[in-house]
Every structure is written in structure tokens, then in C-alpha cells.
């Protein structure tokens, strides 16, 4: 919990600093003087009022967190614009008659946030091919994580994404956690499980928990518990794996891991060695582990493929890699190979609280696994 208090304190401090900067920036703008705000005091009052009005409007329209995101984009681009135009003005040897730096910052902010909104609210299909010397035969997997039902889309929107997954003709569908969110209602959960159960595949649908699926708050707030979610998933023929494995068609294993958040809740989970020690190493092993933060142990345990979500692809540029910088994640997005172990982290089907993705895009993943005596991947 301490880390969240630190993040909250930093967010409040940065927001206050951003509002002060924006108020001062508006007060100094030639545009403000043209509106008749000629005295220094009146310009400062106008600047403060304009900054507060803009922030309040964004908070009421989007929510407080996304208002902060918009504010920071405007502030950063204003600083960049002022710097660039100061250099131009230095060589130009005369001031600009209009606030071109401010106008450029607003236009660039609008463009960046519009693109981020689009990248967040539209879902792409990302393809990978994994080659292995193990005799698995060809296998097509559809993977998704972080649908956070009720955030970016409702259950009708989720059903549309399920239909697109079906069009990929998967042999198996894997869900790598955060299927639902703390704000998902019971009815939304039931309808989403029903949509998930509608998938027609050779080997079915398998599910591993993420940190939000069981909820952080009182279950009464959203109307269901983690056990209720398991019941609805099983009712729709979705197999739930919690530190469990299953051998499919005598060809490959699916191992679903308890989420790392269980440790923080005081519940132990098995190590990778414990999960894999009794499995046939000649068969291909696929690990569902919501948080990508155990790569060394997964490599040492000789897992073949590890599938994760959680990071949302880093969400916002240029902060994409913060999770890796502070050691919270081993990878933020995409594909990596260590020895024989292949790792894939998806950016997720949805968002959590932030409604923009300026450093990635929403997606589900199609993975084709092929037998090859000279393994490679792309």
C-alpha cells in the first residue's frame, strides 16, 4: 500500500505544479492581453480561472485521473513549445506578435490525446510465430488479457471482440488475467462469462487470475466475489487454473499461475520449479502468469512459452518502461526469448483507469506454434 500512497502524493504535487504553470502561462500569453486583461493582477486572476476551469471541465467529462493526464500533456508540450520558439526568436531578433508556442502546444496536445484515445478504444490483432523442436504439431492460440470489463467497453463491445477472436479460428483461447475490474458489475461479469463461453475451439478456453479479478475492495461494492467469478466461468465451460496444470491431447501443457498479488494478500503461490517439476519435459509447456516479473525463474525451470499482460504495454509515452526501470516488471510489451523460453506480454484488450494509450495500442494476440528442428521465432 505504501507505493500507492507515494504515487498519490507525487500525482497531487505534479498536478498542483502543472496547474500553477498553466495559470502563469495563460497569464503571460499575448492572447490574454488582447482580451483586455492588461494589468498584471487581472492577468494572473484570468490565468488561474482559465486553468482551473479547463481542469474542472476535463475532470467532469473524463474523470480526475484522465484530467491529470491531459493537463500533463498540455504542460509538457507548452514547455517544449516555449523552448523551441525561444530559440527561433533568438535568431529572429524580434518577438512574435502572436502566441504561436501556445497554439502549437494546444494543437499537439489535442492531436496526441486524440491519437491516444483512438489507440486505446480500438483493438488490433497482433501475430507471433513460435517455432519449437518439440513435437507439438501446429497450434493456434488466441491470447488476451486486461479486458477490465466495463471500463473501455461494455459487454456488448466485449462480445464483438470475442467474435473477432473467433474469426481467427483458434485451437485454444487463453485469458491471462484482469478479465474483470473492481468496477465491473455482477451483471456485466455474468454476461462477459457467457460471451467468453460462446467461443468454439478445439481445446476450449483457459483462464488464470490477474490482480483485479478477485477485487481489492469489499465484494458488496461490485456484487460478486472471486469465487462467484469462478462459478460463472465454469458454468460457461471455461477452465480456471490456479497453480494448476493440464495436459491437452497428450501434446502440450497449460499451466495457470496464481497472480503475484496473492503473495501481497498473504496467500502463497507455488514456485516455477514446483509447478513444472513433475511434467514431461518433452512436451511443450505454456504458462499463464498475469504479471511479467518472474522471467529468471521461468527460464531456469525451462518453460517453453510464458504469456502475460498487466502492464498495458506501458500505456503512456515516454513512461512506457517505468515498470522495468524500477524492477516491477521484466518486460513491458512484446516478445523476448531467453535460452529456450519464449515470453510474450500483451498490451491488453482494454484500459484500467486511464483512457489513453499514447505509447502502445489495445490488442489481442494470435500465436502460431510450429514444429521445427531448428527453433526460431518472430
Short mmCIF file of C-alpha atoms in Angstrom, two decimals:
data_model
loop_
_atom_site.label_atom_id
_atom_site.label_comp_id
_atom_site.label_asym_id
_atom_site.label_seq_id
_atom_site.Cartn_x
_atom_site.Cartn_y
_atom_site.Cartn_z
CA UNK A 1 0.00 0.00 0.00
CA UNK A 2 2.91 2.36 0.66
CA UNK A 3 3.75 2.58 -3.04
CA UNK A 4 0.20 3.74 -3.80
CA UNK A 5 0.43 6.49 -1.18
CA UNK A 6 3.72 7.60 -2.71
CA UNK A 7 2.19 7.61 -6.20
CA UNK A 8 -0.81 9.57 -4.90
CA UNK A 9 1.43 12.16 -3.24
CA UNK A 10 3.53 12.56 -6.39
CA UNK A 11 0.38 12.88 -8.52
CA UNK A 12 -1.07 15.60 -6.29
CA UNK A 13 2.23 17.52 -6.27
CA UNK A 14 2.65 17.26 -10.05
CA UNK A 15 -0.97 18.29 -10.64
CA UNK A 16 -0.64 21.37 -8.43
CA UNK A 17 2.63 22.32 -10.12
CA UNK A 18 1.04 21.79 -13.54
CA UNK A 19 -1.94 23.99 -12.69
CA UNK A 20 0.35 26.76 -11.39
CA UNK A 21 2.45 26.58 -14.55
CA UNK A 22 -0.59 26.63 -16.83
CA UNK A 23 -2.16 29.55 -14.94
CA UNK A 24 1.09 31.53 -15.24
CA UNK A 25 1.47 30.53 -18.89
CA UNK A 26 -2.02 31.76 -19.74
CA UNK A 27 -1.43 34.99 -17.79
CA UNK A 28 1.75 35.70 -19.80
CA UNK A 29 0.17 34.96 -23.16
CA UNK A 30 -0.29 37.90 -25.59
CA UNK A 31 -3.75 36.45 -26.19
CA UNK A 32 -4.71 37.26 -22.59
CA UNK A 33 -3.70 40.91 -23.04
CA UNK A 34 -5.83 41.12 -26.19
CA UNK A 35 -8.84 40.05 -24.14
CA UNK A 36 -8.46 43.25 -22.13
CA UNK A 37 -6.61 41.76 -19.18
CA UNK A 38 -3.97 44.49 -19.20
CA UNK A 39 -2.88 44.73 -15.55
CA UNK A 40 -0.64 42.08 -14.02
CA UNK A 41 -3.16 41.26 -11.29
CA UNK A 42 -6.08 40.86 -13.69
CA UNK A 43 -4.00 38.66 -15.99
CA UNK A 44 -3.00 36.40 -13.10
CA UNK A 45 -6.61 36.08 -11.97
CA UNK A 46 -7.72 35.32 -15.53
CA UNK A 47 -4.92 32.76 -15.95
CA UNK A 48 -5.80 30.99 -12.71
CA UNK A 49 -9.51 30.96 -13.54
CA UNK A 50 -8.88 29.63 -17.05
CA UNK A 51 -6.56 26.85 -15.80
CA UNK A 52 -9.00 25.76 -13.07
CA UNK A 53 -11.95 25.89 -15.49
CA UNK A 54 -10.12 23.74 -18.07
CA UNK A 55 -9.03 21.18 -15.46
CA UNK A 56 -12.51 21.01 -13.91
CA UNK A 57 -14.16 20.56 -17.31
CA UNK A 58 -11.78 17.71 -18.14
CA UNK A 59 -12.35 16.07 -14.75
CA UNK A 60 -16.14 16.24 -15.13
CA UNK A 61 -16.01 14.97 -18.71
CA UNK A 62 -13.44 12.18 -18.31
CA UNK A 63 -12.61 11.75 -14.59
CA UNK A 64 -9.94 13.14 -12.29
CA UNK A 65 -7.12 10.80 -13.34
CA UNK A 66 -7.61 11.45 -17.03
CA UNK A 67 -7.84 15.20 -16.39
CA UNK A 68 -4.37 14.93 -14.83
CA UNK A 69 -3.12 13.05 -17.91
CA UNK A 70 -4.48 15.77 -20.22
CA UNK A 71 -3.02 18.53 -18.03
CA UNK A 72 0.44 16.95 -18.07
CA UNK A 73 0.40 16.61 -21.86
CA UNK A 74 -0.51 20.29 -22.22
CA UNK A 75 2.16 21.39 -19.71
CA UNK A 76 4.95 19.30 -21.24
CA UNK A 77 4.13 20.45 -24.77
CA UNK A 78 3.88 24.08 -23.61
CA UNK A 79 7.35 23.80 -22.10
CA UNK A 80 8.68 22.22 -25.28
CA UNK A 81 6.97 24.84 -27.45
CA UNK A 82 8.28 27.73 -25.36
CA UNK A 83 11.81 26.31 -25.60
CA UNK A 84 11.67 25.86 -29.38
CA UNK A 85 10.13 29.25 -30.06
CA UNK A 86 12.61 30.95 -27.68
CA UNK A 87 15.43 29.61 -29.86
CA UNK A 88 13.66 30.77 -33.03
CA UNK A 89 13.01 34.19 -31.52
CA UNK A 90 16.68 34.48 -30.53
CA UNK A 91 17.76 34.16 -34.15
CA UNK A 92 14.78 36.14 -35.41
CA UNK A 93 15.80 39.08 -33.18
CA UNK A 94 12.23 40.22 -32.57
CA UNK A 95 9.27 38.93 -30.56
CA UNK A 96 6.32 37.14 -32.10
CA UNK A 97 3.08 39.11 -32.27
CA UNK A 98 1.02 36.02 -31.50
CA UNK A 99 1.41 33.15 -29.05
CA UNK A 100 2.47 30.59 -31.65
CA UNK A 101 4.13 28.42 -29.00
CA UNK A 102 0.91 28.18 -27.00
CA UNK A 103 -1.19 27.48 -30.08
CA UNK A 104 1.24 24.79 -31.24
CA UNK A 105 1.19 23.18 -27.78
CA UNK A 106 -2.61 23.07 -27.71
CA UNK A 107 -2.82 21.60 -31.21
CA UNK A 108 -0.15 19.00 -30.48
CA UNK A 109 -1.85 18.10 -27.18
CA UNK A 110 -5.16 17.66 -28.97
CA UNK A 111 -3.51 15.52 -31.66
CA UNK A 112 -1.60 13.35 -29.17
CA UNK A 113 -4.59 12.79 -26.89
CA UNK A 114 -6.93 12.11 -29.82
CA UNK A 115 -4.48 9.51 -31.13
CA UNK A 116 -4.16 8.06 -27.63
CA UNK A 117 -7.93 7.81 -27.31
CA UNK A 118 -8.16 6.01 -30.65
CA UNK A 119 -5.32 3.60 -29.82
CA UNK A 120 -6.99 2.79 -26.52
CA UNK A 121 -10.56 2.32 -27.79
CA UNK A 122 -9.78 0.32 -30.95
CA UNK A 123 -8.45 -3.23 -30.80
CA UNK A 124 -5.77 -4.60 -33.14
CA UNK A 125 -4.73 -8.18 -33.82
CA UNK A 126 -1.03 -8.88 -33.17
CA UNK A 127 0.54 -12.04 -34.61
CA UNK A 128 3.53 -14.07 -33.43
CA UNK A 129 5.03 -17.33 -34.68
CA UNK A 130 6.91 -19.57 -32.24
CA UNK A 131 8.98 -22.46 -33.60
CA UNK A 132 9.98 -25.36 -31.38
CA UNK A 133 11.83 -28.67 -31.77
CA UNK A 134 9.19 -30.30 -29.57
CA UNK A 135 6.63 -32.39 -31.43
CA UNK A 136 3.58 -30.28 -30.71
CA UNK A 137 2.22 -30.13 -34.29
CA UNK A 138 0.75 -26.82 -35.42
CA UNK A 139 -1.22 -24.98 -32.74
CA UNK A 140 -3.02 -21.63 -32.98
CA UNK A 141 -3.57 -19.73 -29.74
CA UNK A 142 -5.64 -16.61 -29.20
CA UNK A 143 -4.44 -14.77 -26.10
CA UNK A 144 -5.97 -11.77 -24.41
CA UNK A 145 -5.58 -10.06 -21.05
CA UNK A 146 -6.77 -6.95 -19.24
CA UNK A 147 -10.27 -6.70 -20.65
CA UNK A 148 -11.34 -4.94 -17.41
CA UNK A 149 -14.99 -5.36 -18.38
CA UNK A 150 -16.93 -2.10 -18.11
CA UNK A 151 -14.01 0.31 -18.48
CA UNK A 152 -13.36 0.86 -22.20
CA UNK A 153 -16.29 -1.21 -23.46
CA UNK A 154 -19.45 -2.81 -22.09
CA UNK A 155 -20.40 -6.45 -22.51
CA UNK A 156 -21.81 -5.83 -25.98
CA UNK A 157 -18.46 -4.40 -27.05
CA UNK A 158 -16.68 -7.35 -25.44
CA UNK A 159 -18.90 -9.76 -27.38
CA UNK A 160 -17.85 -8.03 -30.61
CA UNK A 161 -14.18 -8.60 -29.73
CA UNK A 162 -14.97 -12.24 -28.96
CA UNK A 163 -16.49 -12.56 -32.43
CA UNK A 164 -13.28 -11.18 -33.96
CA UNK A 165 -11.25 -13.70 -31.96
CA UNK A 166 -13.50 -16.47 -33.26
CA UNK A 167 -12.73 -15.38 -36.83
CA UNK A 168 -9.06 -16.21 -36.18
CA UNK A 169 -10.03 -19.92 -35.94
CA UNK A 170 -8.06 -20.61 -32.74
CA UNK A 171 -7.37 -24.10 -31.45
CA UNK A 172 -7.40 -22.73 -27.92
CA UNK A 173 -8.12 -19.38 -26.20
CA UNK A 174 -6.09 -18.27 -23.18
CA UNK A 175 -7.04 -15.46 -20.79
CA UNK A 176 -4.07 -14.04 -18.87
CA UNK A 177 -5.90 -12.21 -16.10
CA UNK A 178 -7.75 -8.99 -15.26
CA UNK A 179 -10.80 -10.23 -17.13
CA UNK A 180 -12.98 -8.09 -14.85
CA UNK A 181 -12.28 -4.96 -12.81
CA UNK A 182 -13.12 -3.58 -9.38
CA UNK A 183 -15.83 -1.51 -11.06
CA UNK A 184 -17.36 -4.37 -13.06
CA UNK A 185 -20.96 -5.10 -12.01
CA UNK A 186 -22.26 -8.60 -11.32
CA UNK A 187 -24.48 -8.50 -14.40
CA UNK A 188 -21.58 -7.39 -16.58
CA UNK A 189 -19.47 -10.24 -15.19
CA UNK A 190 -22.18 -12.80 -15.95
CA UNK A 191 -22.71 -11.52 -19.49
CA UNK A 192 -18.95 -11.41 -20.18
CA UNK A 193 -18.54 -15.01 -18.98
CA UNK A 194 -21.39 -16.02 -21.28
CA UNK A 195 -19.69 -14.30 -24.23
CA UNK A 196 -16.39 -16.00 -23.40
CA UNK A 197 -18.15 -19.36 -23.25
CA UNK A 198 -19.55 -18.86 -26.76
CA UNK A 199 -16.12 -19.39 -28.34
CA UNK A 200 -15.88 -22.54 -30.46
CA UNK A 201 -12.38 -24.03 -30.35
CA UNK A 202 -10.72 -27.44 -30.46
CA UNK A 203 -9.39 -27.36 -26.90
CA UNK A 204 -11.52 -24.77 -25.13
CA UNK A 205 -10.85 -21.64 -23.09
CA UNK A 206 -8.41 -21.44 -20.15
CA UNK A 207 -8.24 -18.69 -17.53
CA UNK A 208 -5.66 -17.50 -14.98
CA UNK A 209 -6.33 -14.76 -12.45
CA UNK A 210 -4.95 -11.22 -12.55
CA UNK A 211 -4.65 -8.77 -9.68
CA UNK A 212 -8.09 -7.18 -10.28
CA UNK A 213 -10.22 -10.27 -10.87
CA UNK A 214 -10.81 -11.02 -7.19
CA UNK A 215 -11.18 -7.32 -6.37
CA UNK A 216 -9.31 -5.06 -3.98
CA UNK A 217 -12.38 -3.71 -2.19
CA UNK A 218 -15.48 -5.01 -0.40
CA UNK A 219 -17.13 -7.56 -2.75
CA UNK A 220 -20.50 -5.97 -1.93
CA UNK A 221 -19.43 -2.88 -3.88
CA UNK A 222 -19.44 -4.76 -7.20
CA UNK A 223 -21.78 -7.56 -6.19
CA UNK A 224 -19.58 -10.61 -6.64
CA UNK A 225 -16.51 -12.35 -5.27
CA UNK A 226 -13.65 -14.19 -6.90
CA UNK A 227 -15.47 -17.45 -6.17
CA UNK A 228 -18.58 -16.11 -7.92
CA UNK A 229 -16.43 -15.36 -10.96
CA UNK A 230 -15.03 -18.90 -10.93
CA UNK A 231 -18.58 -20.30 -10.75
CA UNK A 232 -19.73 -18.30 -13.77
CA UNK A 233 -16.61 -19.15 -15.77
CA UNK A 234 -17.04 -22.87 -15.09
CA UNK A 235 -20.74 -22.62 -15.91
CA UNK A 236 -19.64 -21.45 -19.38
CA UNK A 237 -17.05 -24.23 -19.78
CA UNK A 238 -14.03 -22.00 -19.10
CA UNK A 239 -11.27 -23.88 -17.26
CA UNK A 240 -9.80 -21.92 -14.34
CA UNK A 241 -6.21 -22.75 -13.37
CA UNK A 242 -4.70 -21.58 -10.06
CA UNK A 243 -1.23 -23.06 -9.67
CA UNK A 244 -2.53 -25.99 -11.69
CA UNK A 245 -1.63 -27.68 -14.94
CA UNK A 246 -3.45 -29.75 -17.52
CA UNK A 247 -2.10 -31.92 -20.32
CA UNK A 248 -4.05 -31.37 -23.54
CA UNK A 249 -4.36 -34.03 -26.23
CA UNK A 250 -1.12 -35.56 -24.94
CA UNK A 251 0.61 -32.73 -26.86
CA UNK A 252 1.14 -29.73 -24.59
CA UNK A 253 0.61 -28.43 -21.09
CA UNK A 254 -1.28 -25.34 -19.97
CA UNK A 255 -0.10 -24.11 -16.57
CA UNK A 256 -2.13 -21.37 -14.92
CA UNK A 257 -0.37 -19.49 -12.16
CA UNK A 258 -1.81 -17.70 -9.15
CA UNK A 259 -1.22 -13.99 -9.56
CA UNK A 260 1.68 -12.29 -7.78
CA UNK A 261 -0.89 -10.20 -5.86
CA UNK A 262 -1.82 -13.34 -3.89
CA UNK A 263 1.54 -13.06 -2.14
CA UNK A 264 0.71 -9.48 -1.15
CA UNK A 265 -2.63 -10.73 0.18
CA UNK A 266 -0.77 -13.24 2.36
CA UNK A 267 -1.54 -16.26 0.20
CA UNK A 268 1.42 -18.34 -1.02
CA UNK A 269 1.82 -19.50 -4.61
CA UNK A 270 3.99 -22.26 -5.99
CA UNK A 271 7.39 -21.55 -7.49
CA UNK A 272 8.01 -22.26 -11.16
CA UNK A 273 10.11 -25.31 -10.27
CA UNK A 274 7.25 -26.70 -8.17
CA UNK A 275 4.78 -26.13 -10.99
CA UNK A 276 6.90 -27.82 -13.65
CA UNK A 277 8.95 -30.41 -11.78
CA UNK A 278 6.64 -33.38 -12.45
CA UNK A 279 5.80 -32.54 -16.06
CA UNK A 280 7.15 -34.35 -19.11
CA UNK A 281 9.90 -32.05 -20.44
CA UNK A 282 9.46 -33.49 -23.94
CA UNK A 283 6.06 -31.82 -24.19
CA UNK A 284 5.57 -28.10 -24.86
CA UNK A 285 4.62 -26.06 -21.77
CA UNK A 286 2.59 -22.84 -21.86
CA UNK A 287 2.49 -20.69 -18.71
CA UNK A 288 -0.26 -18.18 -17.96
CA UNK A 289 1.22 -15.68 -15.48
CA UNK A 290 -0.55 -12.32 -15.38
CA UNK A 291 2.40 -10.23 -14.19
CA UNK A 292 5.65 -10.50 -16.19
CA UNK A 293 8.03 -10.40 -13.26
CA UNK A 294 9.49 -13.90 -12.83
CA UNK A 295 11.50 -14.37 -16.04
CA UNK A 296 14.69 -15.72 -14.47
CA UNK A 297 12.88 -18.48 -12.59
CA UNK A 298 10.73 -19.31 -15.60
CA UNK A 299 13.84 -19.60 -17.77
CA UNK A 300 15.61 -21.77 -15.19
CA UNK A 301 12.53 -24.02 -14.96
CA UNK A 302 12.74 -24.50 -18.75
CA UNK A 303 9.22 -23.30 -19.55
CA UNK A 304 8.64 -23.11 -23.29
CA UNK A 305 6.21 -20.18 -23.54
CA UNK A 306 5.16 -17.65 -20.89
CA UNK A 307 2.15 -15.41 -21.57
CA UNK A 308 1.42 -12.27 -19.54
CA UNK A 309 -0.46 -8.98 -19.52
CA UNK A 310 -0.80 -6.49 -16.62
CA UNK A 311 1.48 -3.73 -17.98
CA UNK A 312 -0.97 -2.35 -20.55
CA UNK A 313 2.06 -2.01 -22.80
CA UNK A 314 3.35 0.85 -20.67
CA UNK A 315 0.25 2.88 -21.58
CA UNK A 316 1.78 6.35 -21.90
CA UNK A 317 4.83 7.65 -23.76
CA UNK A 318 7.50 8.37 -22.54
CA UNK A 319 6.73 6.45 -19.34
CA UNK A 320 6.39 3.06 -21.09
CA UNK A 321 9.40 1.49 -19.42
CA UNK A 322 8.94 2.75 -15.85
CA UNK A 323 7.91 -0.72 -14.65
CA UNK A 324 11.17 -2.16 -15.97
CA UNK A 325 13.26 0.74 -14.64
CA UNK A 326 12.01 0.22 -11.07
CA UNK A 327 12.20 -3.58 -11.30
CA UNK A 328 8.45 -4.22 -11.09
CA UNK A 329 8.34 -5.94 -14.49
CA UNK A 330 10.86 -7.92 -16.52
CA UNK A 331 9.26 -6.75 -19.76
CA UNK A 332 6.63 -4.19 -20.69
CA UNK A 333 5.43 -5.35 -24.08
CA UNK A 334 6.10 -7.73 -26.93
CA UNK A 335 8.31 -10.77 -27.48
CA UNK A 336 11.55 -11.88 -25.87
CA UNK A 337 13.48 -15.14 -25.77
CA UNK A 338 15.83 -16.32 -23.02
CA UNK A 339 17.53 -19.65 -23.72
CA UNK A 340 14.67 -21.96 -24.72
CA UNK A 341 11.91 -19.90 -23.07
CA UNK A 342 9.71 -17.61 -25.17
CA UNK A 343 7.98 -14.67 -23.47
CA UNK A 344 5.06 -12.60 -24.77
CA UNK A 345 3.49 -9.65 -22.95
CA UNK A 346 0.28 -8.26 -24.43
CA UNK A 347 -0.77 -4.62 -24.05
CA UNK A 348 -4.29 -5.77 -23.26
CA UNK A 349 -7.75 -5.58 -24.73
CA UNK A 350 -8.77 -2.52 -22.72
CA UNK A 351 -7.54 0.05 -20.24
CA UNK A 352 -7.89 0.27 -16.49
CA UNK A 353 -8.49 3.87 -15.38
CA UNK A 354 -6.51 5.84 -17.98
CA UNK A 355 -8.49 6.35 -21.20
CA UNK A 356 -5.49 7.00 -23.44
CA UNK A 357 -2.70 4.84 -24.86
CA UNK A 358 -0.05 7.12 -26.32
CA UNK A 359 2.76 4.56 -26.05
CA UNK A 360 1.02 1.41 -27.29
CA UNK A 361 -2.33 0.14 -28.59
CA UNK A 362 -5.09 -2.21 -27.45
CA UNK A 363 -4.88 -5.72 -28.85
CA UNK A 364 -5.47 -9.39 -28.64
CA UNK A 365 -2.75 -11.79 -29.75
CA UNK A 366 -2.67 -14.69 -32.20
CA UNK A 367 0.23 -17.11 -31.64
CA UNK A 368 1.05 -19.86 -34.12
CA UNK A 369 3.27 -22.58 -32.66
CA UNK A 370 5.04 -24.74 -35.22
CA UNK A 371 7.36 -27.72 -35.03
CA UNK A 372 10.85 -27.05 -36.37
CA UNK A 373 14.11 -28.87 -35.67
CA UNK A 374 15.94 -25.50 -35.85
CA UNK A 375 13.88 -23.35 -33.48
CA UNK A 376 13.48 -19.65 -34.10
CA UNK A 377 10.73 -17.16 -33.51
CA UNK A 378 9.45 -13.82 -34.63
#
